[in-house]
mmCIF file of C-alpha atoms in Angstrom:
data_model
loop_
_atom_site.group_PDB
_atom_site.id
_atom_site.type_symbol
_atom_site.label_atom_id
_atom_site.label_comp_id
_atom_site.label_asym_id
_atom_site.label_seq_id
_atom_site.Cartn_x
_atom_site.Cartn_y
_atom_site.Cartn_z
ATOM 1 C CA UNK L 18 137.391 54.307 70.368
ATOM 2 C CA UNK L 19 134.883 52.692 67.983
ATOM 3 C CA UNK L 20 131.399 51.718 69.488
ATOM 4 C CA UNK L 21 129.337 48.958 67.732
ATOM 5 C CA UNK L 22 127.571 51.151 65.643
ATOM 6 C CA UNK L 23 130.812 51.533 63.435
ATOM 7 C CA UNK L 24 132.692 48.682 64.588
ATOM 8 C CA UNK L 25 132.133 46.573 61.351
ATOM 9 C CA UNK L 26 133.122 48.904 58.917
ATOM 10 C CA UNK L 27 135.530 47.539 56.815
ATOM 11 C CA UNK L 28 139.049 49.482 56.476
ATOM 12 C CA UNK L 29 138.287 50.690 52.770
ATOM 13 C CA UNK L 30 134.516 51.803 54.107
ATOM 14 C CA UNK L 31 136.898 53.939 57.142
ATOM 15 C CA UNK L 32 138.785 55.130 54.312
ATOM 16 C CA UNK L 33 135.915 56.622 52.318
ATOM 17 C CA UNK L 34 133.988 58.494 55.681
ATOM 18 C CA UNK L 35 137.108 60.020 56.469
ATOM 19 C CA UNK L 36 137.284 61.824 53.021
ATOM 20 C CA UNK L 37 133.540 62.083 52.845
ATOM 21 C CA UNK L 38 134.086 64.148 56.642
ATOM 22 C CA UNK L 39 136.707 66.174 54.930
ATOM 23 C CA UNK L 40 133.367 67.831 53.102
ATOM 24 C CA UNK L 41 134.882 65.592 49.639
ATOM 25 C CA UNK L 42 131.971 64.610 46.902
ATOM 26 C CA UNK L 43 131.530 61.203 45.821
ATOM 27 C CA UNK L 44 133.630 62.281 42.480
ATOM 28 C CA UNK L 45 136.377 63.685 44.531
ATOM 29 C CA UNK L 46 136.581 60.349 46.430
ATOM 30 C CA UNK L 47 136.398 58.732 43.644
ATOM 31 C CA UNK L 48 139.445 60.388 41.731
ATOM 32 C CA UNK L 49 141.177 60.151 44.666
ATOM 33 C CA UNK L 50 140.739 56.393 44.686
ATOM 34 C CA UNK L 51 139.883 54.904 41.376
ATOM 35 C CA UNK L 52 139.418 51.908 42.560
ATOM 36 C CA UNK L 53 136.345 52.425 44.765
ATOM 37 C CA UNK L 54 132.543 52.303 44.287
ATOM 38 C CA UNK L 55 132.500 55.177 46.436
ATOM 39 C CA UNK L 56 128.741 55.437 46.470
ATOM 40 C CA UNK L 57 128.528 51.476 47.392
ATOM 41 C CA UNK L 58 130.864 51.970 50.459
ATOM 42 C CA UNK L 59 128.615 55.502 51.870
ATOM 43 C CA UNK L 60 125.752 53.224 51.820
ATOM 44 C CA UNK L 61 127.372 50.079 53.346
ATOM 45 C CA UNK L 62 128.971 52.217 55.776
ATOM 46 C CA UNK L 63 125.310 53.876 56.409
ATOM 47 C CA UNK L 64 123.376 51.177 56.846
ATOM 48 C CA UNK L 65 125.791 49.318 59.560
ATOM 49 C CA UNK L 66 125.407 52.131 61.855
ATOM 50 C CA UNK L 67 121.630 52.414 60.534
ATOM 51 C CA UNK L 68 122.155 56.220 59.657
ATOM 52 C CA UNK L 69 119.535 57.862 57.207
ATOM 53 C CA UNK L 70 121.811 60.071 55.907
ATOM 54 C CA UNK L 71 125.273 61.321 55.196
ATOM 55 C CA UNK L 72 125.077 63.528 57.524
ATOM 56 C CA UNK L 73 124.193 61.372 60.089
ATOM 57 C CA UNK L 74 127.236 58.680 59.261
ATOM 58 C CA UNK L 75 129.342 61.542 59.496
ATOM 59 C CA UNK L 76 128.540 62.514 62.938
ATOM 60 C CA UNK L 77 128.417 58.829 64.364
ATOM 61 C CA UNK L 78 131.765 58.701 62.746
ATOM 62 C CA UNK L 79 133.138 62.118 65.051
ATOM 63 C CA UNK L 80 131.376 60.850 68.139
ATOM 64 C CA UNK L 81 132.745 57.506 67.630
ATOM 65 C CA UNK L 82 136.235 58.938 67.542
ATOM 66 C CA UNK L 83 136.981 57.034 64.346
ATOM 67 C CA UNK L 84 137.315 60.508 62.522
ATOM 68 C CA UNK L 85 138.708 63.538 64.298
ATOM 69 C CA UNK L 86 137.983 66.986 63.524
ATOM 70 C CA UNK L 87 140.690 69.067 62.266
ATOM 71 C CA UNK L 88 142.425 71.597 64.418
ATOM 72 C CA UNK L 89 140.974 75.221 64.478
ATOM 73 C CA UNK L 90 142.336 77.604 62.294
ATOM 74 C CA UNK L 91 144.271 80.325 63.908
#
């Protein structure tokens, strides 16, 4: 469930948190998905939630539920 802090990202600035919350670089994201200005979409996405960092989008993103932390390892 999105809250209004993220609920205006657009579905290509989704795509490029979830990577970034995989622990991905901008350059990974980036070769992943040439067609992105990867470092355009962090900051859009930043600034709709008003985070100061990248750290900060990340975690609105996980208590949001619009990412979801990967299993434990056993």
């Amino acid at each position: 469930m999105r809250s209004g802090r993220l609920a205006h990202l657009t579905a290509r600035d989704r795509e490029v948190v979830a990577l970034a919350a995989e622990g991905q670089s901008n350059d990974e994201i980036a070769s992943a998905c040439p067609s992105l200005t990867v470092r355009t979409h962090i900051q859009r996405a930043m600034a709709k939630p008003e985070a100061h960092d990248r750290a900060q989008l990340l975690a609105s993103a996980y208590q949001t539920g619009l990412i979801q932390p990967p299993p434990p390892a056993h």
